[in-house]
Every structure is written in structure tokens, then in C-alpha cells.
């Protein structure tokens, strides 16, 4: 496809391995620790650190298919490429790719809303109009930085990643040290937390690791992509797993499970004060601001490129709406508008659940497509792919069961969103499958 090649050439090999890792960790740590620690604790109870460990293992199995496919065909918009290679140019591939793109937009709103929750915490503001106003403001800032180009994003992401990982690790070690390595979250009411709740919490932790897809979607814009895409994904997941384990045990050492749940939108800030005093509290707020801001930057960067690639690949229609500039700039605007609307109308818990439903369904479609149609061509291991598919099915079932009992509306919203996306793509493309996936995506 001419459009496809043209798009790739524009940003070819402008992102280093370090910047790719920074982008991946930017999304993961921004969403994972600050946005999801309290949400996961609400479902898993005192076992919430182990939910993140299980999530890392599942993410590793899931990443295998992405790495194998990306090594074979690096592409800027890699998930769309993987799906089109597997299913051809039809509504299955396009619908799943759009699920991924929308889940990335959801991640923007999730992390932006978390940014607002933390920066308002010193003023004891936990709700009201300032939360969505600040959320939209940080999304617009990320839009402005992304308009400046790849190198601006890569440079800022690298700086923020170093500050973030170093700072959060120091917070975790200091909190653990001051508590005497005692885990306070071992409440007597363990029996009130179910196995279904724990498995459902693992589904939310998957959002904390799905940032590796940011790397996949940057594709051939990464230097030496055949080597560095897979390496960047492995390094990002490993780094984040270590940071998550440190931080979740640090939070559990400072607060009881009831306190964590009560402060679920800003649990790290709440944990910092008893462990490190008022100064530690303010430093954690600064860290949260840096972490979540870098998460929004990296997510906006990736989703705009994925939507542009989907447009080039004729997976979605495109309208300029009177705007000048490239398709990527238009898709950047669309992503920012949708993320802003979500940040205004949904709270953190619902945004996280919606993102988890869409992402896991998309991942199952990818895993099945690679297993069914591509595994021989890329010499992939069938047991690993089938394990990833099984894990996805288990956590999706548990999340659905848990939410039907606690928040059935979010299950309805998610189901309507998924059905609408595939129905729209079926109407637009007039077919479910393409005849020759490889030929149509090259």
C-alpha cells in the first residue's frame, strides 16, 4: 500500500531503544501504580500486590505474539498490521484494531483523571468540577507536545521515565524501611474478598502492563526495529513488574486495606504521609504528577499513530472536518476530544473497567488470529499462545461476573461499545474477513 509506506517513511527510525522503553514504562507506570493500585486493592483485598505479579506473568505470555509478529513485520500501527495479517482487510481485523485504539484513548482519560486526583489532594479536593477541568487540561498539554513531533515526545518521555522510576523506587524502599517491612494490609476481614474478586483485579492489572503495545504501535519508527521492538517490550514489562511489586508492598506496609480502598484514587499519596511525613506526601504528589503526565504523553503519541495507520490501511473512514495538516494531526485531535469527554463523564473506576473489557477482548482476537493463521509462518509456539488465550478468557469471565454484581451498567456500556464497533466496521467494510491477509497488508 502506498499510503502505508509513505506514513512509515515520515518517521522512520526516529525513536531509540531507550525512548521506546521510556514510552512503554510511561504508559504502564502512569496508569499502573497511581491510577490502579487502589482500584485493584478494592477487588483483591490484602492480596493486591500478588494481583500485579500475576498480571505481569499474563502480560508476558500475551506479549509473545506481539513480539513474534513485530519482529517479522515492524509497522507503525503494529497491532492493526498484526490483525490484518491474521484476518485480512475485513471487519474482524478493523473492529479489533479499533477496540485497541479506543482502549488507548480510555487509558489517556484514566491517567489524566488520576493526575487531577493527585494534584488536588494537597488542597483536600476529592471531587467537583476541578477534577474534569484539570483532566482535560493535561490532555490538551499532551496534544500540544505531540504536535511538536516524535523527538519532543521521546526526549520528554525519557527524562520523565528516569525521574519516575527512580523516585517511585526510592519512595517504596523508604516506606518499607520505615514500616519495618511490616505489611499492614493483612486485615482480619480477608474472608470478605473472593477468588472471583482477585481474578477480576488481575484483569485491571493488565491495564498496568498493556503499555507494551505503545512500543508495538510505534513499529518501524523505532531504530533497528527487528531487534529493538521485542527488547523494548521485555525490558518495559520487567522494569514495571519490579516497580509495581515494590510499591504495592510499600503501600500495604503503610495503610490498612480499608484505608487504601478509602483513598483508592490517590492511595500512594495517602501511604506516603504515615511512612515519610508531610514532605514525603508532597514529593509523592510531584512524582504522581510526573508519572501520570508522561503516561498521557506516551498514550496520545501512540494512539494518534495507530489511528493514522488504520486510516492508511482503509480500516476506518476519514474526514478532515475542515482541518488542515496531515492525517496524523487529525487523528490526534479525534483522540484528544474522545479522551476529554471520557475524563469529564466517567470516574476512574469505570474508566478502568471499560478499558479492561475492550483491551482483553481485543487481545483474545489477536491471540486467536496469530494461533489460527500465522503461527507457522512466524515459527511461534502454540502452547504459549494458547496459554495467553486461556488466561484472557479466565480474567474476562471473572471481571464480568464481578461487575455484574457490583456495577452492571459498566458491563452494559462495554458490551454496547464492542457490538457497536464491530457493527460499524461490518457496515463500512461490507465483509468480516479478507481473502489474503499478507498481500493486503504489505
CSV table of C-alpha atoms in Angstrom, one decimal:
chain,number,residue,atom,x,y,z
A,1,UNK,CA,0.0,0.0,0.0
A,2,UNK,CA,1.4,3.4,-1.0
A,3,UNK,CA,-0.1,5.2,1.9
A,4,UNK,CA,1.3,2.6,4.3
A,5,UNK,CA,4.8,3.1,3.1
A,6,UNK,CA,4.6,6.8,3.0
A,7,UNK,CA,3.4,7.0,6.6
A,8,UNK,CA,6.3,4.8,7.8
A,9,UNK,CA,8.9,6.8,5.9
A,10,UNK,CA,7.9,10.0,7.6
A,11,UNK,CA,9.1,8.9,11.0
A,12,UNK,CA,11.4,6.1,10.1
A,13,UNK,CA,13.8,5.1,12.9
A,14,UNK,CA,13.4,8.3,14.9
A,15,UNK,CA,12.8,6.6,18.3
A,16,UNK,CA,15.7,5.0,20.1
A,17,UNK,CA,15.6,1.8,22.2
A,18,UNK,CA,15.8,4.0,25.3
A,19,UNK,CA,13.0,6.2,24.2
A,20,UNK,CA,10.9,3.2,23.3
A,21,UNK,CA,11.3,1.7,26.8
A,22,UNK,CA,10.5,5.2,28.2
A,23,UNK,CA,7.3,5.3,26.2
A,24,UNK,CA,6.3,1.9,27.3
A,25,UNK,CA,7.1,2.5,31.0
A,26,UNK,CA,5.5,5.9,30.7
A,27,UNK,CA,2.1,4.4,29.9
A,28,UNK,CA,2.5,1.5,32.3
A,29,UNK,CA,3.7,3.2,35.4
A,30,UNK,CA,1.5,6.2,34.9
A,31,UNK,CA,-1.7,4.1,34.7
A,32,UNK,CA,-0.5,1.1,36.7
A,33,UNK,CA,0.7,2.4,40.0
A,34,UNK,CA,-1.0,5.7,40.5
A,35,UNK,CA,-4.3,5.0,38.8
A,36,UNK,CA,-4.9,1.4,39.6
A,37,UNK,CA,-3.3,0.5,43.0
A,38,UNK,CA,-6.4,1.5,44.9
A,39,UNK,CA,-8.8,0.0,42.3
A,40,UNK,CA,-7.1,-3.3,42.4
A,41,UNK,CA,-7.0,-3.4,46.2
A,42,UNK,CA,-10.8,-2.8,46.3
A,43,UNK,CA,-11.2,-6.1,44.4
A,44,UNK,CA,-8.3,-8.2,45.7
A,45,UNK,CA,-8.1,-7.0,49.3
A,46,UNK,CA,-4.8,-7.7,51.1
A,47,UNK,CA,-3.6,-9.8,48.2
A,48,UNK,CA,-3.4,-6.9,45.8
A,49,UNK,CA,0.4,-7.0,45.4
A,50,UNK,CA,0.1,-10.6,44.1
A,51,UNK,CA,-2.6,-9.5,41.6
A,52,UNK,CA,0.1,-7.3,40.0
A,53,UNK,CA,2.6,-10.2,39.9
A,54,UNK,CA,0.0,-12.5,38.2
A,55,UNK,CA,-0.8,-9.6,35.8
A,56,UNK,CA,2.9,-9.4,34.8
A,57,UNK,CA,3.1,-13.1,34.1
A,58,UNK,CA,-0.1,-12.9,31.9
A,59,UNK,CA,1.3,-9.8,30.1
A,60,UNK,CA,4.5,-11.8,29.4
A,61,UNK,CA,2.5,-14.6,27.7
A,62,UNK,CA,0.4,-12.1,25.8
A,63,UNK,CA,3.4,-10.1,24.6
A,64,UNK,CA,4.9,-13.2,23.0
A,65,UNK,CA,2.6,-13.0,19.9
A,66,UNK,CA,3.2,-9.3,19.5
A,67,UNK,CA,6.9,-9.7,19.6
A,68,UNK,CA,6.9,-12.6,17.1
A,69,UNK,CA,4.7,-10.7,14.7
A,70,UNK,CA,6.5,-7.3,15.1
A,71,UNK,CA,9.9,-9.0,14.6
A,72,UNK,CA,8.6,-10.4,11.3
A,73,UNK,CA,6.8,-7.2,10.1
A,74,UNK,CA,7.7,-4.0,12.0
A,75,UNK,CA,5.0,-1.4,11.4
A,76,UNK,CA,3.9,2.0,12.7
A,77,UNK,CA,0.5,0.9,13.8
A,78,UNK,CA,1.7,-2.7,14.6
A,79,UNK,CA,-1.5,-4.0,16.1
A,80,UNK,CA,-3.5,-3.1,13.1
A,81,UNK,CA,-0.8,-4.9,11.0
A,82,UNK,CA,-1.0,-8.0,13.2
A,83,UNK,CA,-4.7,-8.2,12.9
A,84,UNK,CA,-4.7,-7.6,9.1
A,85,UNK,CA,-2.1,-10.2,8.6
A,86,UNK,CA,-4.2,-12.6,10.5
A,87,UNK,CA,-7.7,-11.8,9.4
A,88,UNK,CA,-7.3,-9.8,6.2
A,89,UNK,CA,-8.9,-6.5,5.3
A,90,UNK,CA,-12.3,-7.1,6.9
A,91,UNK,CA,-14.4,-6.1,9.9
A,92,UNK,CA,-12.8,-8.6,12.3
A,93,UNK,CA,-9.4,-7.0,11.9
A,94,UNK,CA,-10.6,-3.5,11.7
A,95,UNK,CA,-13.0,-3.9,14.7
A,96,UNK,CA,-10.4,-5.4,16.9
A,97,UNK,CA,-7.9,-2.7,15.9
A,98,UNK,CA,-10.5,0.0,16.7
A,99,UNK,CA,-11.1,-1.7,20.1
A,100,UNK,CA,-7.4,-1.3,20.8
A,101,UNK,CA,-7.3,2.3,19.7
A,102,UNK,CA,-10.3,3.2,21.9
A,103,UNK,CA,-8.8,1.3,24.8
A,104,UNK,CA,-5.7,3.5,24.4
A,105,UNK,CA,-7.9,6.6,24.3
A,106,UNK,CA,-9.6,5.3,27.5
A,107,UNK,CA,-6.1,5.0,29.1
A,108,UNK,CA,-5.5,8.7,28.3
A,109,UNK,CA,-8.6,9.7,30.2
A,110,UNK,CA,-7.8,7.3,33.0
A,111,UNK,CA,-4.3,8.7,33.6
A,112,UNK,CA,-5.4,12.3,33.1
A,113,UNK,CA,-8.2,11.8,35.7
A,114,UNK,CA,-5.6,10.3,38.1
A,115,UNK,CA,-3.3,13.3,37.5
A,116,UNK,CA,-6.1,15.6,38.6
A,117,UNK,CA,-6.9,13.5,41.7
A,118,UNK,CA,-3.3,13.6,42.9
A,119,UNK,CA,-2.5,17.3,42.2
A,120,UNK,CA,-5.7,18.3,44.0
A,121,UNK,CA,-5.0,16.2,47.1
A,122,UNK,CA,-2.9,18.8,49.0
A,123,UNK,CA,-6.0,21.0,48.9
A,124,UNK,CA,-8.3,18.3,50.2
A,125,UNK,CA,-10.3,18.4,47.0
A,126,UNK,CA,-11.6,14.9,46.0
A,127,UNK,CA,-14.4,15.8,43.6
A,128,UNK,CA,-16.2,18.6,42.0
A,129,UNK,CA,-15.6,20.4,38.6
A,130,UNK,CA,-11.9,20.9,39.1
A,131,UNK,CA,-11.2,17.2,38.5
A,132,UNK,CA,-12.5,17.0,35.0
A,133,UNK,CA,-11.2,20.5,34.2
A,134,UNK,CA,-7.7,19.6,35.1
A,135,UNK,CA,-8.0,16.3,33.4
A,136,UNK,CA,-8.9,18.0,30.1
A,137,UNK,CA,-6.1,20.5,30.6
A,138,UNK,CA,-3.4,17.8,30.9
A,139,UNK,CA,-4.8,16.0,27.8
A,140,UNK,CA,-4.6,19.3,25.9
A,141,UNK,CA,-1.0,19.8,27.1
A,142,UNK,CA,-0.1,16.3,25.8
A,143,UNK,CA,-1.8,17.3,22.5
A,144,UNK,CA,0.5,20.3,22.2
A,145,UNK,CA,3.7,18.4,22.9
A,146,UNK,CA,2.7,15.7,20.4
A,147,UNK,CA,2.1,18.3,17.7
A,148,UNK,CA,5.8,19.2,18.2
A,149,UNK,CA,6.8,15.8,16.8
A,150,UNK,CA,8.5,12.5,17.7
A,151,UNK,CA,11.7,13.8,19.2
A,152,UNK,CA,9.9,16.1,21.6
A,153,UNK,CA,7.8,13.1,22.9
A,154,UNK,CA,10.9,10.8,23.1
A,155,UNK,CA,13.0,13.4,24.9
A,156,UNK,CA,10.3,14.3,27.5
A,157,UNK,CA,9.4,10.7,28.0
A,158,UNK,CA,13.0,9.6,28.6
A,159,UNK,CA,13.5,12.4,31.2
A,160,UNK,CA,10.2,11.6,33.0
A,161,UNK,CA,10.8,7.9,33.0
A,162,UNK,CA,14.2,8.3,34.8
A,163,UNK,CA,12.7,10.6,37.4
A,164,UNK,CA,9.6,8.5,37.8
A,165,UNK,CA,11.2,5.0,38.1
A,166,UNK,CA,14.0,6.3,40.4
A,167,UNK,CA,11.6,8.4,42.6
A,168,UNK,CA,8.9,5.7,42.9
A,169,UNK,CA,11.5,3.1,43.8
A,170,UNK,CA,13.0,5.4,46.5
A,171,UNK,CA,9.5,6.0,47.9
A,172,UNK,CA,8.8,2.3,48.0
A,173,UNK,CA,12.1,1.4,49.7
A,174,UNK,CA,11.8,4.3,52.2
A,175,UNK,CA,8.2,3.3,53.1
A,176,UNK,CA,9.1,-0.3,53.5
A,177,UNK,CA,12.1,0.6,55.7
A,178,UNK,CA,10.1,3.0,57.9
A,179,UNK,CA,7.5,0.4,58.5
A,180,UNK,CA,10.0,-2.3,59.5
A,181,UNK,CA,8.9,-4.3,56.5
A,182,UNK,CA,5.5,-5.0,58.2
A,183,UNK,CA,2.5,-5.5,55.9
A,184,UNK,CA,-0.4,-3.5,57.4
A,185,UNK,CA,-3.0,-4.5,54.9
A,186,UNK,CA,-3.4,-8.0,56.4
A,187,UNK,CA,-6.9,-7.2,57.8
A,188,UNK,CA,-9.0,-9.7,59.6
A,189,UNK,CA,-11.7,-9.4,57.0
A,190,UNK,CA,-9.9,-11.5,54.4
A,191,UNK,CA,-13.0,-13.7,54.1
A,192,UNK,CA,-14.9,-10.8,52.6
A,193,UNK,CA,-12.6,-10.8,49.5
A,194,UNK,CA,-13.4,-13.6,47.0
A,195,UNK,CA,-11.4,-15.6,44.5
A,196,UNK,CA,-13.6,-14.0,41.7
A,197,UNK,CA,-12.7,-10.6,43.0
A,198,UNK,CA,-9.0,-11.4,43.0
A,199,UNK,CA,-9.1,-12.7,39.4
A,200,UNK,CA,-11.2,-9.7,38.4
A,201,UNK,CA,-8.5,-7.5,39.9
A,202,UNK,CA,-5.9,-9.2,37.7
A,203,UNK,CA,-7.9,-8.0,34.7
A,204,UNK,CA,-7.4,-4.4,35.9
A,205,UNK,CA,-3.7,-5.0,36.4
A,206,UNK,CA,-3.4,-6.0,32.7
A,207,UNK,CA,-4.1,-2.3,32.0
A,208,UNK,CA,-1.0,-1.6,34.1
A,209,UNK,CA,1.1,-3.6,31.6
A,210,UNK,CA,-0.6,-3.0,28.3
A,211,UNK,CA,1.7,-0.1,27.7
A,212,UNK,CA,4.0,-2.5,25.8
A,213,UNK,CA,1.5,-2.1,22.9
A,214,UNK,CA,2.6,1.5,22.7
A,215,UNK,CA,6.0,0.1,21.6
A,216,UNK,CA,4.4,-2.2,19.1
A,217,UNK,CA,2.4,0.6,17.6
A,218,UNK,CA,5.5,2.8,17.1
A,219,UNK,CA,6.9,0.0,14.9
A,220,UNK,CA,9.3,0.9,12.2
A,221,UNK,CA,9.8,4.4,13.8
A,222,UNK,CA,12.0,2.6,16.3
A,223,UNK,CA,15.7,2.2,15.4
A,224,UNK,CA,16.7,-1.3,14.4
A,225,UNK,CA,13.0,-2.5,14.8
A,226,UNK,CA,13.6,-6.2,14.2
A,227,UNK,CA,15.8,-6.3,17.4
A,228,UNK,CA,14.6,-3.4,19.5
A,229,UNK,CA,10.8,-3.8,19.4
A,230,UNK,CA,10.9,-7.1,21.3
A,231,UNK,CA,13.8,-6.0,23.5
A,232,UNK,CA,12.0,-2.8,24.5
A,233,UNK,CA,8.8,-4.7,25.3
A,234,UNK,CA,10.7,-7.3,27.5
A,235,UNK,CA,12.6,-4.5,29.4
A,236,UNK,CA,9.5,-2.4,29.9
A,237,UNK,CA,7.4,-5.3,31.4
A,238,UNK,CA,10.3,-6.4,33.6
A,239,UNK,CA,11.1,-2.9,34.9
A,240,UNK,CA,7.4,-2.2,35.6
A,241,UNK,CA,6.9,-5.6,37.4
A,242,UNK,CA,9.8,-4.8,39.8
A,243,UNK,CA,8.5,-1.3,40.5
A,244,UNK,CA,4.9,-2.5,41.0
A,245,UNK,CA,5.9,-5.2,43.5
A,246,UNK,CA,8.0,-2.7,45.5
A,247,UNK,CA,5.3,0.0,45.5
A,248,UNK,CA,2.3,-2.2,46.3
A,249,UNK,CA,4.1,-3.8,49.3
A,250,UNK,CA,5.1,-0.2,50.4
A,251,UNK,CA,1.5,0.9,50.3
A,252,UNK,CA,0.4,-2.2,52.1
A,253,UNK,CA,3.0,-1.5,54.8
A,254,UNK,CA,1.7,2.0,55.5
A,255,UNK,CA,-2.0,1.6,55.2
A,256,UNK,CA,-4.7,-0.9,56.2
A,257,UNK,CA,-6.8,-2.3,53.3
A,258,UNK,CA,-9.7,-0.2,54.4
A,259,UNK,CA,-7.5,3.0,54.2
A,260,UNK,CA,-6.2,2.0,50.8
A,261,UNK,CA,-9.8,1.5,49.5
A,262,UNK,CA,-11.0,4.7,51.1
A,263,UNK,CA,-8.2,6.6,49.2
A,264,UNK,CA,-8.3,4.5,46.1
A,265,UNK,CA,-7.9,7.4,43.6
A,266,UNK,CA,-4.8,8.7,45.4
A,267,UNK,CA,-3.6,5.7,47.5
A,268,UNK,CA,0.2,6.4,47.1
A,269,UNK,CA,-0.1,9.9,48.4
A,270,UNK,CA,-2.1,8.6,51.4
A,271,UNK,CA,0.5,5.9,52.0
A,272,UNK,CA,3.4,8.4,51.9
A,273,UNK,CA,2.4,10.6,54.8
A,274,UNK,CA,2.4,8.0,57.7
A,275,UNK,CA,5.6,6.5,56.3
A,276,UNK,CA,7.6,9.6,55.2
A,277,UNK,CA,5.8,12.6,56.8
A,278,UNK,CA,4.4,15.6,55.2
A,279,UNK,CA,7.5,16.2,53.0
A,280,UNK,CA,7.1,12.6,51.6
A,281,UNK,CA,3.5,13.3,50.9
A,282,UNK,CA,4.3,16.3,48.8
A,283,UNK,CA,7.1,14.6,47.0
A,284,UNK,CA,4.8,11.7,46.1
A,285,UNK,CA,2.3,14.2,44.7
A,286,UNK,CA,5.1,15.6,42.5
A,287,UNK,CA,6.0,12.1,41.4
A,288,UNK,CA,2.4,11.3,40.6
A,289,UNK,CA,2.1,14.4,38.5
A,290,UNK,CA,5.3,13.5,36.5
A,291,UNK,CA,4.2,9.8,36.2
A,292,UNK,CA,0.7,10.5,35.0
A,293,UNK,CA,1.7,13.3,32.7
A,294,UNK,CA,4.3,11.1,31.0
A,295,UNK,CA,1.6,8.4,30.7
A,296,UNK,CA,-0.8,10.8,28.9
A,297,UNK,CA,2.1,12.0,26.6
A,298,UNK,CA,3.0,8.4,25.6
A,299,UNK,CA,-0.6,7.3,25.1
A,300,UNK,CA,-1.6,10.2,22.9
A,301,UNK,CA,1.6,9.7,20.9
A,302,UNK,CA,0.7,6.1,20.2
A,303,UNK,CA,-3.0,6.2,19.6
A,304,UNK,CA,-2.7,9.1,17.0
A,305,UNK,CA,-0.3,7.0,15.0
A,306,UNK,CA,-2.4,3.9,15.3
A,307,UNK,CA,-5.5,5.8,14.0
A,308,UNK,CA,-3.5,7.3,11.2
A,309,UNK,CA,-2.2,3.9,10.2
A,310,UNK,CA,-5.8,2.4,10.3
A,311,UNK,CA,-6.9,5.3,8.0
A,312,UNK,CA,-4.0,4.5,5.6
A,313,UNK,CA,-4.9,0.8,5.7
A,314,UNK,CA,-8.6,1.7,4.9
A,315,UNK,CA,-9.8,0.2,8.2
A,316,UNK,CA,-11.7,3.3,9.1
A,317,UNK,CA,-13.1,6.2,7.1
A,318,UNK,CA,-11.5,9.7,7.4
A,319,UNK,CA,-13.0,13.2,7.4
A,320,UNK,CA,-10.9,16.3,7.6
A,321,UNK,CA,-13.8,18.4,9.2
A,322,UNK,CA,-12.2,21.4,7.5
A,323,UNK,CA,-8.9,20.9,9.3
A,324,UNK,CA,-5.6,21.4,7.5
A,325,UNK,CA,-2.4,19.3,8.0
A,326,UNK,CA,-1.7,15.6,7.9
A,327,UNK,CA,-4.0,12.6,8.7
A,328,UNK,CA,-1.9,12.0,11.9
A,329,UNK,CA,-2.7,15.5,13.2
A,330,UNK,CA,-6.4,14.9,12.5
A,331,UNK,CA,-6.4,11.6,14.4
A,332,UNK,CA,-4.5,13.3,17.2
A,333,UNK,CA,-7.4,15.8,17.5
A,334,UNK,CA,-10.0,13.0,17.4
A,335,UNK,CA,-8.2,11.0,20.2
A,336,UNK,CA,-7.9,14.1,22.4
A,337,UNK,CA,-11.6,15.0,22.0
A,338,UNK,CA,-12.8,11.5,22.9
A,339,UNK,CA,-10.4,11.2,25.9
A,340,UNK,CA,-11.5,14.6,27.2
A,341,UNK,CA,-15.2,13.5,27.0
A,342,UNK,CA,-14.5,10.3,28.9
A,343,UNK,CA,-12.5,12.2,31.6
A,344,UNK,CA,-15.4,14.5,32.1
A,345,UNK,CA,-18.2,11.9,32.3
A,346,UNK,CA,-16.6,8.8,33.8
A,347,UNK,CA,-14.9,8.2,37.2
A,348,UNK,CA,-11.6,6.3,37.5
A,349,UNK,CA,-13.2,3.0,38.4
A,350,UNK,CA,-15.5,2.9,35.5
A,351,UNK,CA,-12.8,4.1,33.0
A,352,UNK,CA,-10.5,1.3,34.2
A,353,UNK,CA,-13.2,-1.3,33.9
A,354,UNK,CA,-14.3,-0.2,30.4
A,355,UNK,CA,-10.6,-0.2,29.3
A,356,UNK,CA,-10.1,-3.7,30.6
A,357,UNK,CA,-13.1,-5.1,28.9
A,358,UNK,CA,-12.2,-3.6,25.5
A,359,UNK,CA,-8.5,-4.5,25.7
A,360,UNK,CA,-8.9,-8.1,26.8
A,361,UNK,CA,-11.4,-8.8,24.0
A,362,UNK,CA,-9.0,-7.3,21.5
A,363,UNK,CA,-6.1,-9.3,22.9
A,364,UNK,CA,-8.1,-12.6,22.6
A,365,UNK,CA,-8.8,-11.8,19.0
A,366,UNK,CA,-5.1,-11.2,18.3
A,367,UNK,CA,-4.0,-14.3,20.1
A,368,UNK,CA,-6.6,-16.5,18.2
A,369,UNK,CA,-5.6,-14.9,14.9
A,370,UNK,CA,-1.9,-15.5,15.4
A,371,UNK,CA,-2.6,-19.1,16.6
A,372,UNK,CA,-5.0,-19.9,13.8
A,373,UNK,CA,-3.5,-18.2,10.8
A,374,UNK,CA,0.1,-17.1,11.5
A,375,UNK,CA,1.9,-19.3,14.0
A,376,UNK,CA,3.6,-21.5,11.3
A,377,UNK,CA,4.8,-18.6,9.3
A,378,UNK,CA,6.4,-16.8,12.2
A,379,UNK,CA,7.5,-20.1,14.0
A,380,UNK,CA,5.5,-19.3,17.1
A,381,UNK,CA,4.9,-21.7,20.0
A,382,UNK,CA,1.3,-22.9,20.1
A,383,UNK,CA,1.3,-23.7,23.8
A,384,UNK,CA,2.4,-20.2,24.7
A,385,UNK,CA,-0.3,-18.6,22.6
A,386,UNK,CA,-3.0,-20.9,23.9
A,387,UNK,CA,-1.9,-20.2,27.5
A,388,UNK,CA,-2.3,-16.4,26.8
A,389,UNK,CA,-5.7,-17.0,25.3
A,390,UNK,CA,-6.8,-19.1,28.3
A,391,UNK,CA,-5.6,-16.5,30.8
A,392,UNK,CA,-7.5,-13.8,28.9
A,393,UNK,CA,-10.7,-15.9,29.0
A,394,UNK,CA,-10.4,-16.6,32.7
A,395,UNK,CA,-9.9,-12.9,33.7
A,396,UNK,CA,-12.5,-11.6,31.4
A,397,UNK,CA,-15.1,-14.1,32.8
A,398,UNK,CA,-14.2,-13.1,36.4
A,399,UNK,CA,-14.3,-9.4,35.7
A,400,UNK,CA,-17.7,-9.8,34.0
A,401,UNK,CA,-19.1,-11.8,36.9
A,402,UNK,CA,-17.8,-9.4,39.5
A,403,UNK,CA,-19.0,-6.3,37.7
A,404,UNK,CA,-22.5,-7.8,37.1
A,405,UNK,CA,-22.8,-7.9,40.9
A,406,UNK,CA,-21.2,-4.6,41.7
A,407,UNK,CA,-21.7,-2.3,38.7
A,408,UNK,CA,-23.8,-3.9,36.0
A,409,UNK,CA,-24.1,-0.7,34.0
A,410,UNK,CA,-20.4,-0.8,33.1
A,411,UNK,CA,-20.8,-4.3,31.7
A,412,UNK,CA,-23.7,-3.0,29.5
A,413,UNK,CA,-21.7,0.0,28.4
A,414,UNK,CA,-18.8,-2.2,27.4
A,415,UNK,CA,-20.9,-4.7,25.6
A,416,UNK,CA,-22.7,-1.9,23.7
A,417,UNK,CA,-19.3,-0.4,22.8
A,418,UNK,CA,-17.9,-3.7,21.5
A,419,UNK,CA,-21.0,-4.6,19.5
A,420,UNK,CA,-21.3,-1.1,18.0
A,421,UNK,CA,-17.6,-1.0,16.9
A,422,UNK,CA,-17.9,-4.4,15.1
A,423,UNK,CA,-21.3,-3.5,13.6
A,424,UNK,CA,-19.9,-0.2,12.3
A,425,UNK,CA,-16.8,-1.8,10.8
A,426,UNK,CA,-19.0,-4.5,9.2
A,427,UNK,CA,-21.2,-1.8,7.6
A,428,UNK,CA,-18.1,0.2,6.4
A,429,UNK,CA,-16.1,-2.7,5.0
A,430,UNK,CA,-19.1,-5.0,4.0
A,431,UNK,CA,-17.2,-8.2,4.9
A,432,UNK,CA,-15.9,-9.9,8.0
A,433,UNK,CA,-12.7,-11.4,6.6
A,434,UNK,CA,-10.2,-10.5,3.7
A,435,UNK,CA,-9.1,-13.1,1.3
A,436,UNK,CA,-5.3,-12.7,1.6
A,437,UNK,CA,-4.1,-11.1,4.7
A,438,UNK,CA,-0.4,-11.0,3.8
A,439,UNK,CA,-0.9,-9.5,0.4
A,440,UNK,CA,-3.4,-6.8,1.6
A,441,UNK,CA,-1.2,-5.5,4.4
A,442,UNK,CA,2.1,-5.3,2.7
